[in-house]
Amino acid sequence: MSRYHATHAYSIESPAEFWQEQAQRIPWKRFPETILSWDEQRHARWFEDGTLNICYAALDHHVEKGRGEQVALYYDSPVTGAREVLTYRALRDRVAYVAGGLEKLGVGKGDRVVIYMPMVPEAVIAMLACARIGAVHSVVFGGFAARELALRIEDAEPKVVISASCGIEVNTVLPYKPIVDQAIAQSVFKPEALVVFQREAERAPLNEGEHDWQTLEQSGVFAECVEVEATHPLYILYTSGTTGKPKGVVRDTGGYAVALAYSMEAVYGLAPGDVCFTASDVGWVVGHSYIVYGPLLRGCASVVYEGKPVKTPDAGSFWRIIDEYRVKSFFTAPTAFRAIKKEDPEALERRRYSLASLEHVFVAGERLDPPTFHWLSDVLNVPIIDHWWQTETGWPIAANLAGIELAPAKAGSATYPVPGFNVEIIGREGEKSAAMEEGSVLIKQPLPPGCLSGIWRDPARFHSAYMAAFPGYYLTGDGGYFDDDGYLFIMGRTDDVINVAGHRLSTGEMEGVLGAHPAVAECAVIGIHDDLKGQRPVGFVIPKDGFDGDEAALEAALIQQVRETIGPVAAFKQVLIVNRLPKTRSGKILRKLLRTLADGKPYTVPSTIDDPTSLDDAQVAMSRHGVGRVDEARPAEQ
Ligand code: COA
Ligand code: AMP
């Protein structure tokens, strides 16, 4: 049995023993006696009677162990020209003073703080400052519009919102403060205070009751770490579900700290002092786990990069960072590499830099398509590791384990389940699938530490979304299969969630926005293949009787409405006006059939269809607008 297989088998057969050993990796205040227990929903609960402070484990502990002068964060912002180096001691001090400032505003253990910031070190400082005093942070990605921010404020009910005066996208300055003002105005719940980090590119005028970050940080109070239970929520991170309302994924503290500390070694093969570069955003789970908490828990240096893979200034941006900071492990989404490949197919930029320090490249957020895998493998002479995970799990479910032993890579596969994750594929009839048979990907309970402990204030939704379909299992929402060698292939979502440029979005939410327009009678949004972004959303709209016929004007209005309501991150740029949509006799729009057509795949018209000729409308509209590969779609052979 290989080292990997032995480790995985032990983690599944003896989870409490396995995780008790891994728990030694972090400095607890009180080491847990109960390792694994169960909550009311028969969901695993970890380290229930342990206590700790994750900010202490990530910062103070290293300073006390003599690593205070080691680099914790490299900030590199090609969009502003700024660079900054923060040692563990400097970061600890800044975090402690901001935490002190927050305490002065009345923030304490269990209070929520919403953070809406661009990729600046202050975003990381704000997160750690909350953790230091036991407050629960909820970071909202800057590409979301005011209504999305308002929804999260209303659900999390934060005492304080922390933001910045602006973000910078390539060379466009995007004011953040007006979005925050609008969101607070829209939200029924009103936070007590707003803290704004002023940036030189555009300062924001502050009103009464609003606080300047710098003044807050200089308030002179150094906050000590507050001891919390292992099960205390560290953060809420909202993610798209199938309905219009985002789900507030709740992460505990102790289990998360142990899982991340374990993964930094087992999955990423990193040691204290190593440099890792995760090109994502703190607004996503990848940013939470592997820009902020994971690297710092392990005593690594993490690069905070404010820029794009291309155009800031060119397709060599990532290679420069790897060279300049001697990056050992680099992690981003496949779409970022496709953007580089598009600009620089021969990878000429790569030759300008030394990548001698680089040992592994990790990708996640969407499946690493084989052409991009092969291109990367040719361009970079290091293992390219596709690993699969979700906001809910907080860390990878499947990976090629650089810190245990690397298996030969297979293009398109996320390799093996990570120790702790018992992955099974279940077919349509509820039976366990054989090798090579695609089905629903499930994780058998107990889920390992680090995974979600619930949905914020919504246990019923937690149960219905993840637990109800297959008792004793967690439903991932992904489809996939194991091959004959036990390699896991994740083939895509089985629900209405899509992945656009590695960003998870709900088509249901977009339909809600389109449906709210007064000229729209019915609509459907599907995700179709996009060479750069993996997927992109396309809307189909049936106008109401009395529509004036100006299709271009309606299309533009709907695109603008999605941008203003959900945000530019939705990348919603195409609407097709149609007279009819294919539906079942009970009135359900056949979205899956539309997706199959758009993918140019063989299709079967279901016997439940109300009017088979209705398909023609959608097909003609797609063909006319050059959407997908509809012209290649053919009826399946019977
Ligand atoms: N604040 C404000 N606006 C933002 C934003 C932010 N933080 N992030 C993105 N946007 C805007 C973009 O400016 C763009 O606006 P536009 O329609 O006016 O051009 C829109 O949202 C869509 O952004 P994006 O999907 O990122 O497209 P892009 O063309 O700007 O860049 C990539 C494409 C592939 C280069 C980029 O998506 C990328 O680097 N992705 C990496 C993936 C990643 O970080 N995934 C996270 C999980 S690992
Ligand atoms: P998010 O919660 O935003 O991280 O998105 C999670 C979803 O992204 C998963 O459910 C998958 O559909 C998809 N995903 C993430 N990583 C991978 C991967 N390596 N391979 C295939 N799909 C992935």
GROMACS .gro file of C-alpha atoms in nm, residues 237-551:
model
  315
  237LEU     CA    1  -1.859   3.345   0.400
  238TYR     CA    2  -2.154   3.383   0.167
  239THR     CA    3  -2.166   3.168  -0.142
  240SER     CA    4  -2.410   3.117  -0.426
  241GLY     CA    5  -2.670   2.848  -0.392
  242THR     CA    6  -2.950   2.759  -0.625
  243THR     CA    7  -3.188   3.023  -0.491
  244GLY     CA    8  -3.158   3.401  -0.500
  245LYS     CA    9  -3.042   3.421  -0.140
  246PRO     CA   10  -2.671   3.349  -0.084
  247LYS     CA   11  -2.580   3.092   0.180
  248GLY     CA   12  -2.381   3.208   0.482
  249VAL     CA   13  -2.129   2.926   0.526
  250VAL     CA   14  -2.015   2.922   0.889
  251ARG     CA   15  -1.661   2.813   0.973
  252ASP     CA   16  -1.556   2.710   1.321
  253THR     CA   17  -1.219   2.804   1.471
  254GLY     CA   18  -1.042   2.495   1.606
  255GLY     CA   19  -1.127   2.247   1.332
  256TYR     CA   20  -1.036   2.502   1.065
  257ALA     CA   21  -0.701   2.581   1.226
  258VAL     CA   22  -0.609   2.211   1.250
  259ALA     CA   23  -0.725   2.130   0.896
  260LEU     CA   24  -0.534   2.422   0.745
  261ALA     CA   25  -0.219   2.348   0.941
  262TYR     CA   26  -0.237   1.986   0.824
  263SER     CA   27  -0.306   2.080   0.461
  264MET     CA   28  -0.017   2.326   0.443
  265GLU     CA   29   0.216   2.032   0.492
  266ALA     CA   30   0.028   1.733   0.347
  267VAL     CA   31  -0.132   1.897   0.044
  268TYR     CA   32   0.103   2.185  -0.033
  269GLY     CA   33   0.431   2.049   0.101
  270LEU     CA   34   0.521   2.379   0.270
  271ALA     CA   35   0.747   2.437   0.570
  272PRO     CA   36   0.785   2.741   0.796
  273GLY     CA   37   0.974   3.017   0.614
  274ASP     CA   38   0.858   2.905   0.267
  275VAL     CA   39   0.689   3.159   0.042
  276CYS     CA   40   0.350   3.089  -0.110
  277PHE     CA   41   0.161   3.295  -0.363
  278THR     CA   42  -0.213   3.246  -0.396
  279ALA     CA   43  -0.343   3.468  -0.674
  280SER     CA   44  -0.704   3.496  -0.567
  281ASP     CA   45  -0.892   3.744  -0.351
  282VAL     CA   46  -0.966   3.754   0.021
  283GLY     CA   47  -1.333   3.769  -0.079
  284TRP     CA   48  -1.323   3.399  -0.175
  285VAL     CA   49  -1.262   3.091   0.034
  286VAL     CA   50  -0.929   3.035  -0.141
  287GLY     CA   51  -0.818   3.373  -0.012
  288HIS     CA   52  -0.937   3.304   0.343
  289SER     CA   53  -0.761   2.970   0.361
  290TYR     CA   54  -0.445   3.013   0.155
  291ILE     CA   55  -0.370   3.385   0.143
  292VAL     CA   56  -0.446   3.444   0.510
  293TYR     CA   57  -0.492   3.167   0.766
  294GLY     CA   58  -0.310   2.864   0.618
  295PRO     CA   59   0.023   3.031   0.536
  296LEU     CA   60   0.034   3.223   0.865
  297LEU     CA   61  -0.055   2.919   1.078
  298ARG     CA   62   0.233   2.737   0.912
  299GLY     CA   63   0.479   3.028   0.956
  300CYS     CA   64   0.511   3.088   0.581
  301ALA     CA   65   0.531   3.419   0.394
  302SER     CA   66   0.219   3.491   0.186
  303VAL     CA   67   0.206   3.721  -0.117
  304VAL     CA   68  -0.088   3.963  -0.129
  305TYR     CA   69  -0.115   4.060  -0.496
  306GLU     CA   70  -0.337   4.340  -0.620
  307GLY     CA   71  -0.349   4.293  -0.995
  308LYS     CA   72  -0.449   4.062  -1.277
  309PRO     CA   73  -0.256   3.782  -1.448
  310VAL     CA   74  -0.237   3.997  -1.761
  311LYS     CA   75  -0.238   4.371  -1.836
  312THR     CA   76  -0.086   4.469  -1.500
  313PRO     CA   77   0.133   4.528  -1.689
  314ASP     CA   78   0.165   4.214  -1.906
  315ALA     CA   79   0.140   3.836  -1.925
  316GLY     CA   80   0.459   3.803  -1.719
  317SER     CA   81   0.305   3.947  -1.397
  318PHE     CA   82   0.283   3.612  -1.214
  319TRP     CA   83   0.629   3.499  -1.328
  320ARG     CA   84   0.773   3.825  -1.193
  321ILE     CA   85   0.618   3.767  -0.852
  322ILE     CA   86   0.749   3.409  -0.837
  323ASP     CA   87   1.098   3.530  -0.926
  324GLU     CA   88   1.103   3.834  -0.701
  325TYR     CA   89   0.974   3.671  -0.383
  326ARG     CA   90   1.124   3.325  -0.440
  327VAL     CA   91   0.782   3.163  -0.438
  328LYS     CA   92   0.780   2.789  -0.370
  329SER     CA   93   0.410   2.715  -0.412
  330PHE     CA   94   0.185   2.901  -0.653
  331PHE     CA   95  -0.194   2.865  -0.655
  332THR     CA   96  -0.454   3.023  -0.883
  333ALA     CA   97  -0.756   2.937  -1.098
  334PRO     CA   98  -0.718   2.773  -1.443
  335THR     CA   99  -0.889   3.074  -1.601
  336ALA     CA  100  -0.593   3.292  -1.501
  337PHE     CA  101  -0.359   3.064  -1.697
  338ARG     CA  102  -0.593   3.066  -1.994
  339ALA     CA  103  -0.576   3.448  -1.984
  340ILE     CA  104  -0.195   3.431  -1.988
  341LYS     CA  105  -0.193   3.171  -2.263
  342LYS     CA  106  -0.423   3.387  -2.476
  343GLU     CA  107  -0.189   3.687  -2.444
  344ASP     CA  108   0.136   3.498  -2.463
  345PRO     CA  109   0.082   3.153  -2.620
  346GLU     CA  110   0.454   3.084  -2.653
  347ALA     CA  111   0.512   3.194  -2.292
  348LEU     CA  112   0.786   3.429  -2.406
  349GLU     CA  113   0.741   3.643  -2.093
  350ARG     CA  114   0.829   3.347  -1.877
  351ARG     CA  115   1.187   3.352  -2.014
  352ARG     CA  116   1.251   3.692  -1.858
  353TYR     CA  117   1.231   3.546  -1.509
  354SER     CA  118   1.392   3.277  -1.303
  355LEU     CA  119   1.141   3.032  -1.162
  356ALA     CA  120   1.408   2.832  -0.980
  357SER     CA  121   1.231   2.858  -0.644
  358LEU     CA  122   0.902   2.717  -0.775
  359GLU     CA  123   0.823   2.359  -0.671
  360HIS     CA  124   0.449   2.317  -0.731
  361VAL     CA  125   0.162   2.487  -0.908
  362PHE     CA  126  -0.189   2.431  -0.770
  363VAL     CA  127  -0.514   2.515  -0.943
  364ALA     CA  128  -0.875   2.511  -0.827
  365GLY     CA  129  -1.203   2.695  -0.864
  366GLU     CA  130  -1.301   2.497  -1.175
  367ARG     CA  131  -1.176   2.186  -1.351
  368LEU     CA  132  -0.830   2.222  -1.503
  369ASP     CA  133  -0.906   2.153  -1.867
  370PRO     CA  134  -0.654   1.916  -2.031
  371PRO     CA  135  -0.523   2.171  -2.292
  372THR     CA  136  -0.436   2.418  -2.013
  373PHE     CA  137  -0.283   2.136  -1.806
  374HIS     CA  138  -0.058   2.035  -2.098
  375TRP     CA  139   0.037   2.395  -2.179
  376LEU     CA  140   0.132   2.460  -1.818
  377SER     CA  141   0.324   2.135  -1.790
  378ASP     CA  142   0.526   2.236  -2.098
  379VAL     CA  143   0.586   2.593  -1.985
  380LEU     CA  144   0.674   2.522  -1.621
  381ASN     CA  145   0.892   2.233  -1.533
  382VAL     CA  146   0.710   2.150  -1.206
  383PRO     CA  147   0.413   1.933  -1.108
  384ILE     CA  148   0.082   2.097  -1.200
  385ILE     CA  149  -0.171   1.996  -0.936
  386ASP     CA  150  -0.543   2.027  -0.993
  387HIS     CA  151  -0.726   2.009  -0.662
  388TRP     CA  152  -1.097   2.019  -0.596
  389TRP     CA  153  -1.274   2.201  -0.319
  390GLN     CA  154  -1.562   2.427  -0.224
  391THR     CA  155  -1.642   2.724  -0.003
  392GLU     CA  156  -1.823   2.477   0.221
  393THR     CA  157  -1.526   2.247   0.278
  394GLY     CA  158  -1.274   2.528   0.335
  395TRP     CA  159  -0.983   2.317   0.214
  396PRO     CA  160  -0.922   2.061  -0.062
  397ILE     CA  161  -1.136   1.748  -0.084
  398ALA     CA  162  -0.919   1.589  -0.352
  399ALA     CA  163  -0.561   1.658  -0.457
  400ASN     CA  164  -0.230   1.511  -0.557
  401LEU     CA  165  -0.060   1.526  -0.219
  402ALA     CA  166   0.270   1.706  -0.257
  403GLY     CA  167   0.353   1.666   0.112
  404ILE     CA  168   0.284   1.290   0.130
  405GLU     CA  169   0.378   1.151  -0.210
  406LEU     CA  170   0.297   1.262  -0.561
  407ALA     CA  171   0.108   1.021  -0.783
  408PRO     CA  172   0.154   1.039  -1.160
  409ALA     CA  173  -0.075   1.319  -1.282
  410LYS     CA  174  -0.373   1.251  -1.506
  411ALA     CA  175  -0.507   1.544  -1.709
  412GLY     CA  176  -0.859   1.638  -1.601
  413SER     CA  177  -0.842   1.462  -1.263
  414ALA     CA  178  -0.808   1.604  -0.913
  415THR     CA  179  -0.625   1.276  -0.826
  416TYR     CA  180  -0.713   1.124  -0.486
  417PRO     CA  181  -0.940   1.217  -0.194
  418VAL     CA  182  -0.741   1.406   0.069
  419PRO     CA  183  -0.700   1.223   0.404
  420GLY     CA  184  -1.010   1.292   0.611
  421PHE     CA  185  -1.248   1.298   0.312
  422ASN     CA  186  -1.441   0.978   0.243
  423VAL     CA  187  -1.566   1.042  -0.111
  424GLU     CA  188  -1.827   0.822  -0.276
  425ILE     CA  189  -2.008   0.839  -0.609
  426ILE     CA  190  -2.377   0.756  -0.600
  427GLY     CA  191  -2.578   0.683  -0.914
  428ARG     CA  192  -2.926   0.798  -1.004
  429GLU     CA  193  -3.095   0.506  -0.829
  430GLY     CA  194  -2.908   0.573  -0.506
  431GLU     CA  195  -2.659   0.290  -0.551
  432LYS     CA  196  -2.281   0.321  -0.523
  433SER     CA  197  -2.134   0.373  -0.871
  434ALA     CA  198  -1.875   0.140  -1.016
  435ALA     CA  199  -1.545   0.276  -1.149
  436MET     CA  200  -1.590   0.495  -1.459
  437GLU     CA  201  -1.961   0.547  -1.384
  438GLU     CA  202  -2.058   0.909  -1.336
  439GLY     CA  203  -2.284   1.007  -1.049
  440SER     CA  204  -2.337   1.249  -0.765
  441VAL     CA  205  -2.023   1.311  -0.561
  442LEU     CA  206  -2.089   1.270  -0.189
  443ILE     CA  207  -1.874   1.285   0.122
  444LYS     CA  208  -1.955   1.035   0.393
  445GLN     CA  209  -1.985   1.164   0.747
  446PRO     CA  210  -1.788   1.251   0.949
  447LEU     CA  211  -1.670   1.539   0.735
  448PRO     CA  212  -1.317   1.621   0.851
  449PRO     CA  213  -1.232   1.933   1.054
  450GLY     CA  214  -1.236   2.264   0.869
  451CYS     CA  215  -1.563   2.204   0.682
  452LEU     CA  216  -1.869   2.419   0.737
  453SER     CA  217  -2.038   2.388   1.073
  454GLY     CA  218  -2.369   2.519   0.935
  455ILE     CA  219  -2.548   2.793   0.746
  456TRP     CA  220  -2.568   3.115   0.942
  457ARG     CA  221  -2.891   3.112   1.142
  458ASP     CA  222  -3.052   2.867   0.899
  459PRO     CA  223  -3.021   2.505   1.016
  460ALA     CA  224  -3.316   2.403   0.799
  461ARG     CA  225  -3.140   2.519   0.483
  462PHE     CA  226  -2.818   2.349   0.593
  463HIS     CA  227  -3.011   2.025   0.623
  464SER     CA  228  -3.208   2.057   0.300
  465ALA     CA  229  -2.914   2.175   0.088
  466TYR     CA  230  -2.653   1.925   0.200
  467MET     CA  231  -2.781   1.650   0.427
  468ALA     CA  232  -3.136   1.556   0.333
  469ALA     CA  233  -3.078   1.391  -0.007
  470PHE     CA  234  -2.855   1.110   0.125
  471PRO     CA  235  -2.870   1.062   0.503
  472GLY     CA  236  -2.524   1.014   0.650
  473TYR     CA  237  -2.361   1.194   0.358
  474TYR     CA  238  -2.282   1.550   0.256
  475LEU     CA  239  -2.401   1.638  -0.095
  476THR     CA  240  -2.129   1.831  -0.280
  477GLY     CA  241  -2.348   1.941  -0.573
  478ASP     CA  242  -2.080   1.818  -0.814
  479GLY     CA  243  -2.097   1.525  -1.054
  480GLY     CA  244  -1.802   1.301  -1.128
  481TYR     CA  245  -1.650   0.954  -1.124
  482PHE     CA  246  -1.355   0.746  -1.010
  483ASP     CA  247  -1.151   0.581  -1.281
  484ASP     CA  248  -1.011   0.228  -1.259
  485ASP     CA  249  -0.705   0.356  -1.071
  486GLY     CA  250  -0.910   0.539  -0.810
  487TYR     CA  251  -0.848   0.885  -0.960
  488LEU     CA  252  -1.135   1.126  -0.907
  489PHE     CA  253  -1.272   1.324  -1.201
  490ILE     CA  254  -1.503   1.616  -1.116
  491MET     CA  255  -1.716   1.694  -1.420
  492GLY     CA  256  -1.923   1.994  -1.308
  493ARG     CA  257  -2.219   2.102  -1.099
  494THR     CA  258  -2.541   1.906  -1.097
  495ASP     CA  259  -2.740   2.213  -0.987
  496ASP     CA  260  -2.790   2.567  -1.116
  497VAL     CA  261  -2.458   2.694  -0.985
  498ILE     CA  262  -2.207   2.803  -1.250
  499ASN     CA  263  -1.839   2.889  -1.239
  500VAL     CA  264  -1.736   3.202  -1.427
  501ALA     CA  265  -1.362   3.279  -1.421
  502GLY     CA  266  -1.335   3.066  -1.106
  503HIS     CA  267  -1.615   3.268  -0.944
  504ARG     CA  268  -1.918   3.076  -0.821
  505LEU     CA  269  -2.250   3.227  -0.929
  506SER     CA  270  -2.615   3.129  -0.921
  507THR     CA  271  -2.815   3.133  -1.244
  508GLY     CA  272  -3.129   3.135  -1.028
  509GLU     CA  273  -3.023   3.467  -0.879
  510MET     CA  274  -2.971   3.615  -1.227
  511GLU     CA  275  -3.314   3.489  -1.332
  512GLY     CA  276  -3.457   3.668  -1.030
  513VAL     CA  277  -3.305   3.995  -1.152
  514LEU     CA  278  -3.423   3.950  -1.512
  515GLY     CA  279  -3.770   3.845  -1.401
  516ALA     CA  280  -3.805   4.165  -1.199
  517HIS     CA  281  -3.786   4.380  -1.514
  518PRO     CA  282  -4.133   4.507  -1.610
  519ALA     CA  283  -4.099   4.398  -1.975
  520VAL     CA  284  -4.007   4.036  -1.893
  521ALA     CA  285  -4.272   3.764  -1.888
  522GLU     CA  286  -4.043   3.462  -1.845
  523CYS     CA  287  -3.674   3.393  -1.846
  524ALA     CA  288  -3.402   3.132  -1.806
  525VAL     CA  289  -3.028   3.171  -1.748
  526ILE     CA  290  -2.784   2.895  -1.832
  527GLY     CA  291  -2.406   2.869  -1.812
  528ILE     CA  292  -2.239   2.795  -2.144
  529HIS     CA  293  -1.880   2.707  -2.228
  530ASP     CA  294  -1.639   3.000  -2.256
  531ASP     CA  295  -1.282   2.951  -2.379
  532LEU     CA  296  -1.138   3.202  -2.132
  533LYS     CA  297  -1.368   3.200  -1.830
  534GLY     CA  298  -1.469   2.834  -1.839
  535GLN     CA  299  -1.835   2.927  -1.834
  536ARG     CA  300  -2.037   3.240  -1.892
  537PRO     CA  301  -2.405   3.311  -1.830
  538VAL     CA  302  -2.653   3.361  -2.114
  539GLY     CA  303  -3.009   3.476  -2.055
  540PHE     CA  304  -3.320   3.379  -2.254
  541VAL     CA  305  -3.610   3.619  -2.219
  542ILE     CA  306  -3.973   3.608  -2.332
  543PRO     CA  307  -4.106   3.965  -2.333
  544LYS     CA  308  -4.452   4.048  -2.202
  545ASP     CA  309  -4.739   4.125  -2.438
  546GLY     CA  310  -4.718   4.490  -2.531
  547PHE     CA  311  -4.337   4.488  -2.560
  548ASP     CA  312  -4.242   4.765  -2.809
  549GLY     CA  313  -4.009   4.539  -3.008
  550ASP     CA  314  -3.684   4.725  -2.943
  551GLU     CA  315  -3.483   4.414  -2.862
   0.00000   0.00000   0.00000
